[in-house]
Amino acid sequence: MTFLKVLILLAIFGMASAYNPYQSSCPDVEKISKAITGYFVAKNPTFAPGLLRMVFHDCAVRGCDASVLLDPTPSNNATEKTAVPNLTLNGYEVVNAVKAELERRCPGVVSCADVLALTSRDAIVAINGPWWYIPLGRKDGRISLASEVVKFLPSPRANISTLKKSFADIGLSSKDLVVLSGAHTVGSGHCNIIQERLYNFTGKGDTDPNIEASYAKELKYRCPQKEGDLTTVAAMDPISPKVFNEKYFTVVSQRKGFFESDAALLDDNYTKSYLQFQVNSGGATFAKDFAESMTKLVKIGLGFEGEVRKTCGAIFLL
């Protein structure tokens, strides 16, 4: 018996899970997700921020319907997966492993959308981050268009007005905006996204003046000027990039936010006030607030009509 199978069995015979619509049809869905996701994250902790980013990219476009997981086909060679912001998504193998085990135990029951929602949470819990409630029952969408990613996904280069509107358009508040930005406390950002910010901010070979000078120098060292580079990364939270905590807010308050969208949180009275509260209080409410905002996020599109795919990368044609 493999180590992975042992983990699954241990989880299944553990404490009873909370109520879910799969109570009769696939009662161990949450235990299976927790066991397999934890196994993958233990081997590669980057799956935790990767899956968190993936679920946001999914839910921000057409709701949480797993449309971000669909592979291109001859009839649609530009799915969401192929859009530039999604080329660096990380964690597909975790979703696929959980889905494969669920198909083995209860075929045709649990959607890929639910699997993505669960694995994103279980990955953060595996690195000692907060747990949040996930209402289950999503269906998988059949439509996935790269053009909609750029249209609906909030940009890391956006100003505060654009960010607030993007979040409001999907039913999230200014509080959700600043709270969910706190996800940048773990993981790395891709240097290609901040190239202009570091080397040509206004088109005159300059650096964004909103970046603290010593941090700008550090970022230039870690992110050398190189076009088309999708592999070079740097920590988004230089204080504690592997720990889920409130230090992201300290970083931003010091003008050391990695993205322009991070720095933009200082340009709004509410988001700046919330940010400063977390700094001053040592993150007194951050875990609770993050859990609440994530539950709101993963409810987007819950219950819409769709299908349950057999594999997460392809539409299930009956």
PDB file of N, CA and C in Angstrom, residues 39-141:
ATOM      1  N   TYR A  39      -0.723  15.716   1.261  1.00  0.00           N
ATOM      2  CA  TYR A  39       0.401  14.918   0.758  1.00  0.00           C
ATOM      3  C   TYR A  39       1.208  15.699  -0.283  1.00  0.00           C
ATOM      4  N   PHE A  40       0.522  16.321  -1.226  1.00  0.00           N
ATOM      5  CA  PHE A  40       1.213  17.083  -2.270  1.00  0.00           C
ATOM      6  C   PHE A  40       1.902  18.318  -1.698  1.00  0.00           C
ATOM      7  N   VAL A  41       1.229  19.033  -0.808  1.00  0.00           N
ATOM      8  CA  VAL A  41       1.801  20.260  -0.255  1.00  0.00           C
ATOM      9  C   VAL A  41       3.018  19.954   0.613  1.00  0.00           C
ATOM     10  N   ALA A  42       2.999  18.826   1.311  1.00  0.00           N
ATOM     11  CA  ALA A  42       4.160  18.434   2.110  1.00  0.00           C
ATOM     12  C   ALA A  42       5.384  18.235   1.222  1.00  0.00           C
ATOM     13  N   LYS A  43       5.159  17.729   0.019  1.00  0.00           N
ATOM     14  CA  LYS A  43       6.264  17.526  -0.927  1.00  0.00           C
ATOM     15  C   LYS A  43       6.674  18.823  -1.610  1.00  0.00           C
ATOM     16  N   ASN A  44       5.689  19.704  -1.854  1.00  0.00           N
ATOM     17  CA  ASN A  44       5.956  20.948  -2.578  1.00  0.00           C
ATOM     18  C   ASN A  44       5.052  22.054  -2.047  1.00  0.00           C
ATOM     19  N   PRO A  45       5.529  22.848  -1.071  1.00  0.00           N
ATOM     20  CA  PRO A  45       4.689  23.881  -0.445  1.00  0.00           C
ATOM     21  C   PRO A  45       4.193  24.963  -1.399  1.00  0.00           C
ATOM     22  N   THR A  46       4.807  25.101  -2.589  1.00  0.00           N
ATOM     23  CA  THR A  46       4.347  26.132  -3.525  1.00  0.00           C
ATOM     24  C   THR A  46       2.949  25.823  -4.059  1.00  0.00           C
ATOM     25  N   PHE A  47       2.487  24.579  -3.874  1.00  0.00           N
ATOM     26  CA  PHE A  47       1.122  24.259  -4.290  1.00  0.00           C
ATOM     27  C   PHE A  47       0.096  25.057  -3.491  1.00  0.00           C
ATOM     28  N   ALA A  48       0.439  25.442  -2.259  1.00  0.00           N
ATOM     29  CA  ALA A  48      -0.533  26.161  -1.417  1.00  0.00           C
ATOM     30  C   ALA A  48      -0.895  27.521  -2.010  1.00  0.00           C
ATOM     31  N   PRO A  49       0.072  28.432  -2.202  1.00  0.00           N
ATOM     32  CA  PRO A  49      -0.301  29.695  -2.845  1.00  0.00           C
ATOM     33  C   PRO A  49      -0.755  29.500  -4.284  1.00  0.00           C
ATOM     34  N   GLY A  50      -0.245  28.456  -4.945  1.00  0.00           N
ATOM     35  CA  GLY A  50      -0.637  28.201  -6.330  1.00  0.00           C
ATOM     36  C   GLY A  50      -2.107  27.875  -6.464  1.00  0.00           C
ATOM     37  N   LEU A  51      -2.611  27.010  -5.607  1.00  0.00           N
ATOM     38  CA  LEU A  51      -4.029  26.638  -5.654  1.00  0.00           C
ATOM     39  C   LEU A  51      -4.921  27.783  -5.206  1.00  0.00           C
ATOM     40  N   LEU A  52      -4.441  28.578  -4.259  1.00  0.00           N
ATOM     41  CA  LEU A  52      -5.209  29.741  -3.816  1.00  0.00           C
ATOM     42  C   LEU A  52      -5.369  30.727  -4.968  1.00  0.00           C
ATOM     43  N   ARG A  53      -4.302  30.937  -5.695  1.00  0.00           N
ATOM     44  CA  ARG A  53      -4.355  31.826  -6.859  1.00  0.00           C
ATOM     45  C   ARG A  53      -5.269  31.244  -7.942  1.00  0.00           C
ATOM     46  N   MET A  54      -5.182  29.935  -8.129  1.00  0.00           N
ATOM     47  CA  MET A  54      -5.983  29.300  -9.167  1.00  0.00           C
ATOM     48  C   MET A  54      -7.473  29.436  -8.906  1.00  0.00           C
ATOM     49  N   VAL A  55      -7.899  29.241  -7.648  1.00  0.00           N
ATOM     50  CA  VAL A  55      -9.332  29.321  -7.371  1.00  0.00           C
ATOM     51  C   VAL A  55      -9.831  30.748  -7.556  1.00  0.00           C
ATOM     52  N   PHE A  56      -8.999  31.736  -7.243  1.00  0.00           N
ATOM     53  CA  PHE A  56      -9.416  33.118  -7.479  1.00  0.00           C
ATOM     54  C   PHE A  56      -9.546  33.384  -8.977  1.00  0.00           C
ATOM     55  N   HIS A  57      -8.578  32.914  -9.753  1.00  0.00           N
ATOM     56  CA  HIS A  57      -8.637  33.116 -11.204  1.00  0.00           C
ATOM     57  C   HIS A  57      -9.846  32.419 -11.810  1.00  0.00           C
ATOM     58  N   ASP A  58     -10.256  31.304 -11.211  1.00  0.00           N
ATOM     59  CA  ASP A  58     -11.442  30.618 -11.697  1.00  0.00           C
ATOM     60  C   ASP A  58     -12.708  31.380 -11.337  1.00  0.00           C
ATOM     61  N   CYS A  59     -12.841  31.723 -10.067  1.00  0.00           N
ATOM     62  CA  CYS A  59     -14.090  32.331  -9.583  1.00  0.00           C
ATOM     63  C   CYS A  59     -14.329  33.729 -10.142  1.00  0.00           C
ATOM     64  N   ALA A  60     -13.267  34.453 -10.468  1.00  0.00           N
ATOM     65  CA  ALA A  60     -13.410  35.814 -10.985  1.00  0.00           C
ATOM     66  C   ALA A  60     -13.947  35.842 -12.412  1.00  0.00           C
ATOM     67  N   VAL A  61     -13.911  34.704 -13.092  1.00  0.00           N
ATOM     68  CA  VAL A  61     -14.374  34.618 -14.481  1.00  0.00           C
ATOM     69  C   VAL A  61     -15.482  33.564 -14.559  1.00  0.00           C
ATOM     70  N   ARG A  62     -16.716  33.991 -14.779  1.00  0.00           N
ATOM     71  CA  ARG A  62     -17.876  33.091 -14.889  1.00  0.00           C
ATOM     72  C   ARG A  62     -18.223  32.371 -13.589  1.00  0.00           C
ATOM     73  N   GLY A  63     -17.707  32.821 -12.472  1.00  0.00           N
ATOM     74  CA  GLY A  63     -17.985  32.142 -11.218  1.00  0.00           C
ATOM     75  C   GLY A  63     -17.122  30.909 -11.046  1.00  0.00           C
ATOM     76  N   CYS A  64     -17.311  30.227  -9.913  1.00  0.00           N
ATOM     77  CA  CYS A  64     -16.464  29.078  -9.565  1.00  0.00           C
ATOM     78  C   CYS A  64     -16.957  27.831 -10.283  1.00  0.00           C
ATOM     79  N   ASP A  65     -16.593  27.691 -11.545  1.00  0.00           N
ATOM     80  CA  ASP A  65     -17.137  26.619 -12.384  1.00  0.00           C
ATOM     81  C   ASP A  65     -16.063  25.733 -12.997  1.00  0.00           C
ATOM     82  N   ALA A  66     -14.821  25.873 -12.539  1.00  0.00           N
ATOM     83  CA  ALA A  66     -13.697  25.075 -13.043  1.00  0.00           C
ATOM     84  C   ALA A  66     -13.395  25.320 -14.515  1.00  0.00           C
ATOM     85  N   SER A  67     -13.865  26.430 -15.063  1.00  0.00           N
ATOM     86  CA  SER A  67     -13.575  26.736 -16.465  1.00  0.00           C
ATOM     87  C   SER A  67     -12.085  27.002 -16.686  1.00  0.00           C
ATOM     88  N   VAL A  68     -11.368  27.383 -15.627  1.00  0.00           N
ATOM     89  CA  VAL A  68      -9.934  27.641 -15.741  1.00  0.00           C
ATOM     90  C   VAL A  68      -9.148  26.350 -15.966  1.00  0.00           C
ATOM     91  N   LEU A  69      -9.775  25.203 -15.702  1.00  0.00           N
ATOM     92  CA  LEU A  69      -9.073  23.923 -15.803  1.00  0.00           C
ATOM     93  C   LEU A  69      -9.156  23.299 -17.190  1.00  0.00           C
ATOM     94  N   LEU A  70     -10.009  23.831 -18.066  1.00  0.00           N
ATOM     95  CA  LEU A  70     -10.232  23.206 -19.366  1.00  0.00           C
ATOM     96  C   LEU A  70      -9.050  23.407 -20.317  1.00  0.00           C
ATOM     97  N   ASP A  71      -8.603  22.315 -20.905  1.00  0.00           N
ATOM     98  CA  ASP A  71      -7.520  22.360 -21.888  1.00  0.00           C
ATOM     99  C   ASP A  71      -8.047  22.855 -23.229  1.00  0.00           C
ATOM    100  N   PRO A  72      -7.177  23.473 -24.045  1.00  0.00           N
ATOM    101  CA  PRO A  72      -7.604  23.871 -25.393  1.00  0.00           C
ATOM    102  C   PRO A  72      -7.902  22.650 -26.254  1.00  0.00           C
ATOM    103  N   THR A  73      -8.784  22.842 -27.208  1.00  0.00           N
ATOM    104  CA  THR A  73      -9.176  21.775 -28.139  1.00  0.00           C
ATOM    105  C   THR A  73      -9.142  22.339 -29.553  1.00  0.00           C
ATOM    106  N   PRO A  74      -9.262  21.484 -30.571  1.00  0.00           N
ATOM    107  CA  PRO A  74      -9.315  22.001 -31.940  1.00  0.00           C
ATOM    108  C   PRO A  74     -10.453  22.997 -32.165  1.00  0.00           C
ATOM    109  N   SER A  75     -11.558  22.813 -31.452  1.00  0.00           N
ATOM    110  CA  SER A  75     -12.688  23.720 -31.626  1.00  0.00           C
ATOM    111  C   SER A  75     -12.597  24.952 -30.732  1.00  0.00           C
ATOM    112  N   ASN A  76     -11.726  24.921 -29.732  1.00  0.00           N
ATOM    113  CA  ASN A  76     -11.495  26.074 -28.861  1.00  0.00           C
ATOM    114  C   ASN A  76     -10.045  26.038 -28.400  1.00  0.00           C
ATOM    115  N   ASN A  77      -9.176  26.667 -29.179  1.00  0.00           N
ATOM    116  CA  ASN A  77      -7.746  26.641 -28.861  1.00  0.00           C
ATOM    117  C   ASN A  77      -7.325  27.783 -27.945  1.00  0.00           C
ATOM    118  N   ALA A  78      -8.305  28.532 -27.427  1.00  0.00           N
ATOM    119  CA  ALA A  78      -7.996  29.653 -26.532  1.00  0.00           C
ATOM    120  C   ALA A  78      -8.907  29.605 -25.309  1.00  0.00           C
ATOM    121  N   THR A  79      -8.726  28.572 -24.484  1.00  0.00           N
ATOM    122  CA  THR A  79      -9.462  28.485 -23.234  1.00  0.00           C
ATOM    123  C   THR A  79      -8.816  29.411 -22.199  1.00  0.00           C
ATOM    124  N   GLU A  80      -9.466  29.556 -21.053  1.00  0.00           N
ATOM    125  CA  GLU A  80      -8.909  30.408 -19.991  1.00  0.00           C
ATOM    126  C   GLU A  80      -7.492  29.990 -19.616  1.00  0.00           C
ATOM    127  N   LYS A  81      -7.233  28.713 -19.682  1.00  0.00           N
ATOM    128  CA  LYS A  81      -5.928  28.169 -19.321  1.00  0.00           C
ATOM    129  C   LYS A  81      -4.809  28.765 -20.169  1.00  0.00           C
ATOM    130  N   THR A  82      -5.131  29.179 -21.390  1.00  0.00           N
ATOM    131  CA  THR A  82      -4.113  29.687 -22.316  1.00  0.00           C
ATOM    132  C   THR A  82      -3.915  31.196 -22.204  1.00  0.00           C
ATOM    133  N   ALA A  83      -4.757  31.878 -21.449  1.00  0.00           N
ATOM    134  CA  ALA A  83      -4.632  33.335 -21.305  1.00  0.00           C
ATOM    135  C   ALA A  83      -3.344  33.669 -20.570  1.00  0.00           C
ATOM    136  N   VAL A  84      -2.725  34.774 -20.932  1.00  0.00           N
ATOM    137  CA  VAL A  84      -1.428  35.148 -20.361  1.00  0.00           C
ATOM    138  C   VAL A  84      -1.417  35.127 -18.833  1.00  0.00           C
ATOM    139  N   PRO A  85      -2.426  35.701 -18.141  1.00  0.00           N
ATOM    140  CA  PRO A  85      -2.374  35.668 -16.673  1.00  0.00           C
ATOM    141  C   PRO A  85      -2.425  34.264 -16.079  1.00  0.00           C
ATOM    142  N   ASN A  86      -2.877  33.284 -16.880  1.00  0.00           N
ATOM    143  CA  ASN A  86      -3.029  31.926 -16.364  1.00  0.00           C
ATOM    144  C   ASN A  86      -1.917  30.974 -16.779  1.00  0.00           C
ATOM    145  N   LEU A  87      -0.969  31.465 -17.561  1.00  0.00           N
ATOM    146  CA  LEU A  87       0.119  30.601 -18.023  1.00  0.00           C
ATOM    147  C   LEU A  87       1.014  30.145 -16.887  1.00  0.00           C
ATOM    148  N   THR A  88       1.000  30.882 -15.784  1.00  0.00           N
ATOM    149  CA  THR A  88       1.874  30.544 -14.656  1.00  0.00           C
ATOM    150  C   THR A  88       1.107  29.939 -13.479  1.00  0.00           C
ATOM    151  N   LEU A  89      -0.131  29.511 -13.708  1.00  0.00           N
ATOM    152  CA  LEU A  89      -0.887  28.872 -12.626  1.00  0.00           C
ATOM    153  C   LEU A  89      -0.227  27.550 -12.221  1.00  0.00           C
ATOM    154  N   ASN A  90      -0.344  27.226 -10.950  1.00  0.00           N
ATOM    155  CA  ASN A  90       0.357  26.080 -10.393  1.00  0.00           C
ATOM    156  C   ASN A  90      -0.593  25.273  -9.511  1.00  0.00           C
ATOM    157  N   GLY A  91      -0.653  23.958  -9.722  1.00  0.00           N
ATOM    158  CA  GLY A  91      -1.451  23.113  -8.859  1.00  0.00           C
ATOM    159  C   GLY A  91      -2.420  22.186  -9.572  1.00  0.00           C
ATOM    160  N   TYR A  92      -2.362  22.147 -10.904  1.00  0.00           N
ATOM    161  CA  TYR A  92      -3.288  21.292 -11.650  1.00  0.00           C
ATOM    162  C   TYR A  92      -3.164  19.832 -11.220  1.00  0.00           C
ATOM    163  N   GLU A  93      -1.930  19.384 -10.936  1.00  0.00           N
ATOM    164  CA  GLU A  93      -1.748  17.978 -10.595  1.00  0.00           C
ATOM    165  C   GLU A  93      -2.427  17.600  -9.283  1.00  0.00           C
ATOM    166  N   VAL A  94      -2.542  18.565  -8.374  1.00  0.00           N
ATOM    167  CA  VAL A  94      -3.227  18.299  -7.111  1.00  0.00           C
ATOM    168  C   VAL A  94      -4.723  18.103  -7.362  1.00  0.00           C
ATOM    169  N   VAL A  95      -5.307  19.020  -8.115  1.00  0.00           N
ATOM    170  CA  VAL A  95      -6.731  18.918  -8.459  1.00  0.00           C
ATOM    171  C   VAL A  95      -7.005  17.600  -9.180  1.00  0.00           C
ATOM    172  N   ASN A  96      -6.153  17.269 -10.137  1.00  0.00           N
ATOM    173  CA  ASN A  96      -6.368  16.047 -10.913  1.00  0.00           C
ATOM    174  C   ASN A  96      -6.242  14.790 -10.051  1.00  0.00           C
ATOM    175  N   ALA A  97      -5.321  14.804  -9.087  1.00  0.00           N
ATOM    176  CA  ALA A  97      -5.148  13.639  -8.216  1.00  0.00           C
ATOM    177  C   ALA A  97      -6.361  13.437  -7.316  1.00  0.00           C
ATOM    178  N   VAL A  98      -6.876  14.530  -6.756  1.00  0.00           N
ATOM    179  CA  VAL A  98      -8.065  14.433  -5.917  1.00  0.00           C
ATOM    180  C   VAL A  98      -9.261  13.973  -6.749  1.00  0.00           C
ATOM    181  N   LYS A  99      -9.415  14.556  -7.916  1.00  0.00           N
ATOM    182  CA  LYS A  99     -10.533  14.180  -8.793  1.00  0.00           C
ATOM    183  C   LYS A  99     -10.447  12.707  -9.184  1.00  0.00           C
ATOM    184  N   ALA A 100      -9.255  12.225  -9.495  1.00  0.00           N
ATOM    185  CA  ALA A 100      -9.087  10.823  -9.898  1.00  0.00           C
ATOM    186  C   ALA A 100      -9.498   9.879  -8.774  1.00  0.00           C
ATOM    187  N   GLU A 101      -9.117  10.202  -7.535  1.00  0.00           N
ATOM    188  CA  GLU A 101      -9.498   9.350  -6.411  1.00  0.00           C
ATOM    189  C   GLU A 101     -11.009   9.390  -6.177  1.00  0.00           C
ATOM    190  N   LEU A 102     -11.606  10.561  -6.334  1.00  0.00           N
ATOM    191  CA  LEU A 102     -13.055  10.677  -6.170  1.00  0.00           C
ATOM    192  C   LEU A 102     -13.791   9.910  -7.268  1.00  0.00           C
ATOM    193  N   GLU A 103     -13.270   9.946  -8.486  1.00  0.00           N
ATOM    194  CA  GLU A 103     -13.891   9.183  -9.574  1.00  0.00           C
ATOM    195  C   GLU A 103     -13.771   7.689  -9.315  1.00  0.00           C
ATOM    196  N   ARG A 104     -12.681   7.277  -8.673  1.00  0.00           N
ATOM    197  CA  ARG A 104     -12.519   5.869  -8.346  1.00  0.00           C
ATOM    198  C   ARG A 104     -13.527   5.434  -7.292  1.00  0.00           C
ATOM    199  N   ARG A 105     -13.754   6.284  -6.302  1.00  0.00           N
ATOM    200  CA  ARG A 105     -14.628   5.920  -5.181  1.00  0.00           C
ATOM    201  C   ARG A 105     -16.102   6.205  -5.452  1.00  0.00           C
ATOM    202  N   CYS A 106     -16.382   7.328  -6.140  1.00  0.00           N
ATOM    203  CA  CYS A 106     -17.785   7.688  -6.401  1.00  0.00           C
ATOM    204  C   CYS A 106     -17.855   8.387  -7.759  1.00  0.00           C
ATOM    205  N   PRO A 107     -17.783   7.612  -8.830  1.00  0.00           N
ATOM    206  CA  PRO A 107     -17.699   8.176 -10.184  1.00  0.00           C
ATOM    207  C   PRO A 107     -18.896   9.047 -10.563  1.00  0.00           C
ATOM    208  N   GLY A 108     -18.561  10.159 -11.224  1.00  0.00           N
ATOM    209  CA  GLY A 108     -19.586  11.035 -11.771  1.00  0.00           C
ATOM    210  C   GLY A 108     -20.354  11.846 -10.756  1.00  0.00           C
ATOM    211  N   VAL A 109     -19.811  12.020  -9.556  1.00  0.00           N
ATOM    212  CA  VAL A 109     -20.570  12.677  -8.490  1.00  0.00           C
ATOM    213  C   VAL A 109     -20.032  14.063  -8.145  1.00  0.00           C
ATOM    214  N   VAL A 110     -18.750  14.173  -7.865  1.00  0.00           N
ATOM    215  CA  VAL A 110     -18.171  15.426  -7.378  1.00  0.00           C
ATOM    216  C   VAL A 110     -17.584  16.230  -8.535  1.00  0.00           C
ATOM    217  N   SER A 111     -17.991  17.477  -8.651  1.00  0.00           N
ATOM    218  CA  SER A 111     -17.525  18.323  -9.750  1.00  0.00           C
ATOM    219  C   SER A 111     -16.080  18.758  -9.553  1.00  0.00           C
ATOM    220  N   CYS A 112     -15.434  19.100 -10.648  1.00  0.00           N
ATOM    221  CA  CYS A 112     -14.080  19.657 -10.589  1.00  0.00           C
ATOM    222  C   CYS A 112     -14.092  21.014  -9.896  1.00  0.00           C
ATOM    223  N   ALA A 113     -15.194  21.750 -10.028  1.00  0.00           N
ATOM    224  CA  ALA A 113     -15.313  23.055  -9.375  1.00  0.00           C
ATOM    225  C   ALA A 113     -15.268  22.898  -7.860  1.00  0.00           C
ATOM    226  N   ASP A 114     -15.950  21.892  -7.338  1.00  0.00           N
ATOM    227  CA  ASP A 114     -15.904  21.630  -5.904  1.00  0.00           C
ATOM    228  C   ASP A 114     -14.510  21.157  -5.485  1.00  0.00           C
ATOM    229  N   VAL A 115     -13.897  20.337  -6.320  1.00  0.00           N
ATOM    230  CA  VAL A 115     -12.545  19.854  -6.015  1.00  0.00           C
ATOM    231  C   VAL A 115     -11.570  21.027  -5.930  1.00  0.00           C
ATOM    232  N   LEU A 116     -11.647  21.959  -6.867  1.00  0.00           N
ATOM    233  CA  LEU A 116     -10.753  23.113  -6.842  1.00  0.00           C
ATOM    234  C   LEU A 116     -10.990  23.962  -5.599  1.00  0.00           C
ATOM    235  N   ALA A 117     -12.246  24.179  -5.252  1.00  0.00           N
ATOM    236  CA  ALA A 117     -12.548  24.959  -4.051  1.00  0.00           C
ATOM    237  C   ALA A 117     -11.982  24.283  -2.804  1.00  0.00           C
ATOM    238  N   LEU A 118     -12.129  22.973  -2.719  1.00  0.00           N
ATOM    239  CA  LEU A 118     -11.653  22.247  -1.543  1.00  0.00           C
ATOM    240  C   LEU A 118     -10.132  22.200  -1.476  1.00  0.00           C
ATOM    241  N   THR A 119      -9.483  21.900  -2.585  1.00  0.00           N
ATOM    242  CA  THR A 119      -8.019  21.783  -2.553  1.00  0.00           C
ATOM    243  C   THR A 119      -7.353  23.115  -2.248  1.00  0.00           C
ATOM    244  N   SER A 120      -7.950  24.212  -2.707  1.00  0.00           N
ATOM    245  CA  SER A 120      -7.352  25.525  -2.418  1.00  0.00           C
ATOM    246  C   SER A 120      -7.362  25.810  -0.924  1.00  0.00           C
ATOM    247  N   ARG A 121      -8.456  25.427  -0.258  1.00  0.00           N
ATOM    248  CA  ARG A 121      -8.517  25.599   1.199  1.00  0.00           C
ATOM    249  C   ARG A 121      -7.593  24.622   1.911  1.00  0.00           C
ATOM    250  N   ASP A 122      -7.656  23.357   1.519  1.00  0.00           N
ATOM    251  CA  ASP A 122      -6.880  22.336   2.222  1.00  0.00           C
ATOM    252  C   ASP A 122      -5.380  22.561   2.064  1.00  0.00           C
ATOM    253  N   ALA A 123      -4.983  23.184   0.958  1.00  0.00           N
ATOM    254  CA  ALA A 123      -3.566  23.490   0.763  1.00  0.00           C
ATOM    255  C   ALA A 123      -3.097  24.567   1.736  1.00  0.00           C
ATOM    256  N   ILE A 124      -3.927  25.574   1.961  1.00  0.00           N
ATOM    257  CA  ILE A 124      -3.566  26.632   2.907  1.00  0.00           C
ATOM    258  C   ILE A 124      -3.571  26.095   4.340  1.00  0.00           C
ATOM    259  N   VAL A 125      -4.535  25.258   4.654  1.00  0.00           N
ATOM    260  CA  VAL A 125      -4.564  24.638   5.990  1.00  0.00           C
ATOM    261  C   VAL A 125      -3.299  23.803   6.206  1.00  0.00           C
ATOM    262  N   ALA A 126      -2.816  23.167   5.147  1.00  0.00           N
ATOM    263  CA  ALA A 126      -1.626  22.315   5.254  1.00  0.00           C
ATOM    264  C   ALA A 126      -0.360  23.100   5.594  1.00  0.00           C
ATOM    265  N   ILE A 127      -0.366  24.423   5.351  1.00  0.00           N
ATOM    266  CA  ILE A 127       0.784  25.243   5.747  1.00  0.00           C
ATOM    267  C   ILE A 127       0.421  26.096   6.967  1.00  0.00           C
ATOM    268  N   ASN A 128      -0.561  25.598   7.736  1.00  0.00           N
ATOM    269  CA  ASN A 128      -0.984  26.239   8.991  1.00  0.00           C
ATOM    270  C   ASN A 128      -1.711  27.566   8.786  1.00  0.00           C
ATOM    271  N   GLY A 129      -2.357  27.693   7.640  1.00  0.00           N
ATOM    272  CA  GLY A 129      -3.201  28.850   7.402  1.00  0.00           C
ATOM    273  C   GLY A 129      -4.611  28.592   7.902  1.00  0.00           C
ATOM    274  N   PRO A 130      -5.519  29.555   7.747  1.00  0.00           N
ATOM    275  CA  PRO A 130      -6.890  29.412   8.261  1.00  0.00           C
ATOM    276  C   PRO A 130      -7.727  28.424   7.454  1.00  0.00           C
ATOM    277  N   TRP A 131      -8.723  27.875   8.114  1.00  0.00           N
ATOM    278  CA  TRP A 131      -9.719  26.999   7.489  1.00  0.00           C
ATOM    279  C   TRP A 131     -10.966  27.829   7.210  1.00  0.00           C
ATOM    280  N   TRP A 132     -11.636  27.583   6.097  1.00  0.00           N
ATOM    281  CA  TRP A 132     -12.888  28.288   5.832  1.00  0.00           C
ATOM    282  C   TRP A 132     -13.952  27.318   5.335  1.00  0.00           C
ATOM    283  N   TYR A 133     -15.187  27.681   5.608  1.00  0.00           N
ATOM    284  CA  TYR A 133     -16.331  26.874   5.202  1.00  0.00           C
ATOM    285  C   TYR A 133     -16.535  26.967   3.699  1.00  0.00           C
ATOM    286  N   ILE A 134     -16.763  25.820   3.072  1.00  0.00           N
ATOM    287  CA  ILE A 134     -17.030  25.775   1.630  1.00  0.00           C
ATOM    288  C   ILE A 134     -18.362  25.071   1.394  1.00  0.00           C
ATOM    289  N   PRO A 135     -19.394  25.818   1.005  1.00  0.00           N
ATOM    290  CA  PRO A 135     -20.647  25.166   0.606  1.00  0.00           C
ATOM    291  C   PRO A 135     -20.415  24.422  -0.702  1.00  0.00           C
ATOM    292  N   LEU A 136     -20.835  23.189  -0.766  1.00  0.00           N
ATOM    293  CA  LEU A 136     -20.579  22.357  -1.937  1.00  0.00           C
ATOM    294  C   LEU A 136     -21.809  22.246  -2.823  1.00  0.00           C
ATOM    295  N   GLY A 137     -21.617  21.748  -4.018  1.00  0.00           N
ATOM    296  CA  GLY A 137     -22.724  21.555  -4.948  1.00  0.00           C
ATOM    297  C   GLY A 137     -22.544  22.272  -6.275  1.00  0.00           C
ATOM    298  N   ARG A 138     -21.329  22.761  -6.534  1.00  0.00           N
ATOM    299  CA  ARG A 138     -21.081  23.431  -7.818  1.00  0.00           C
ATOM    300  C   ARG A 138     -21.175  22.443  -8.983  1.00  0.00           C
ATOM    301  N   LYS A 139     -21.380  22.991 -10.170  1.00  0.00           N
ATOM    302  CA  LYS A 139     -21.283  22.214 -11.390  1.00  0.00           C
ATOM    303  C   LYS A 139     -20.153  22.790 -12.235  1.00  0.00           C
ATOM    304  N   ASP A 140     -19.676  21.985 -13.157  1.00  0.00           N
ATOM    305  CA  ASP A 140     -18.584  22.412 -14.026  1.00  0.00           C
ATOM    306  C   ASP A 140     -19.133  23.089 -15.278  1.00  0.00           C
ATOM    307  N   GLY A 141     -18.544  24.221 -15.622  1.00  0.00           N
ATOM    308  CA  GLY A 141     -18.978  24.956 -16.798  1.00  0.00           C
ATOM    309  C   GLY A 141     -18.400  24.397 -18.085  1.00  0.00           C
TER     310      GLY A 141
END
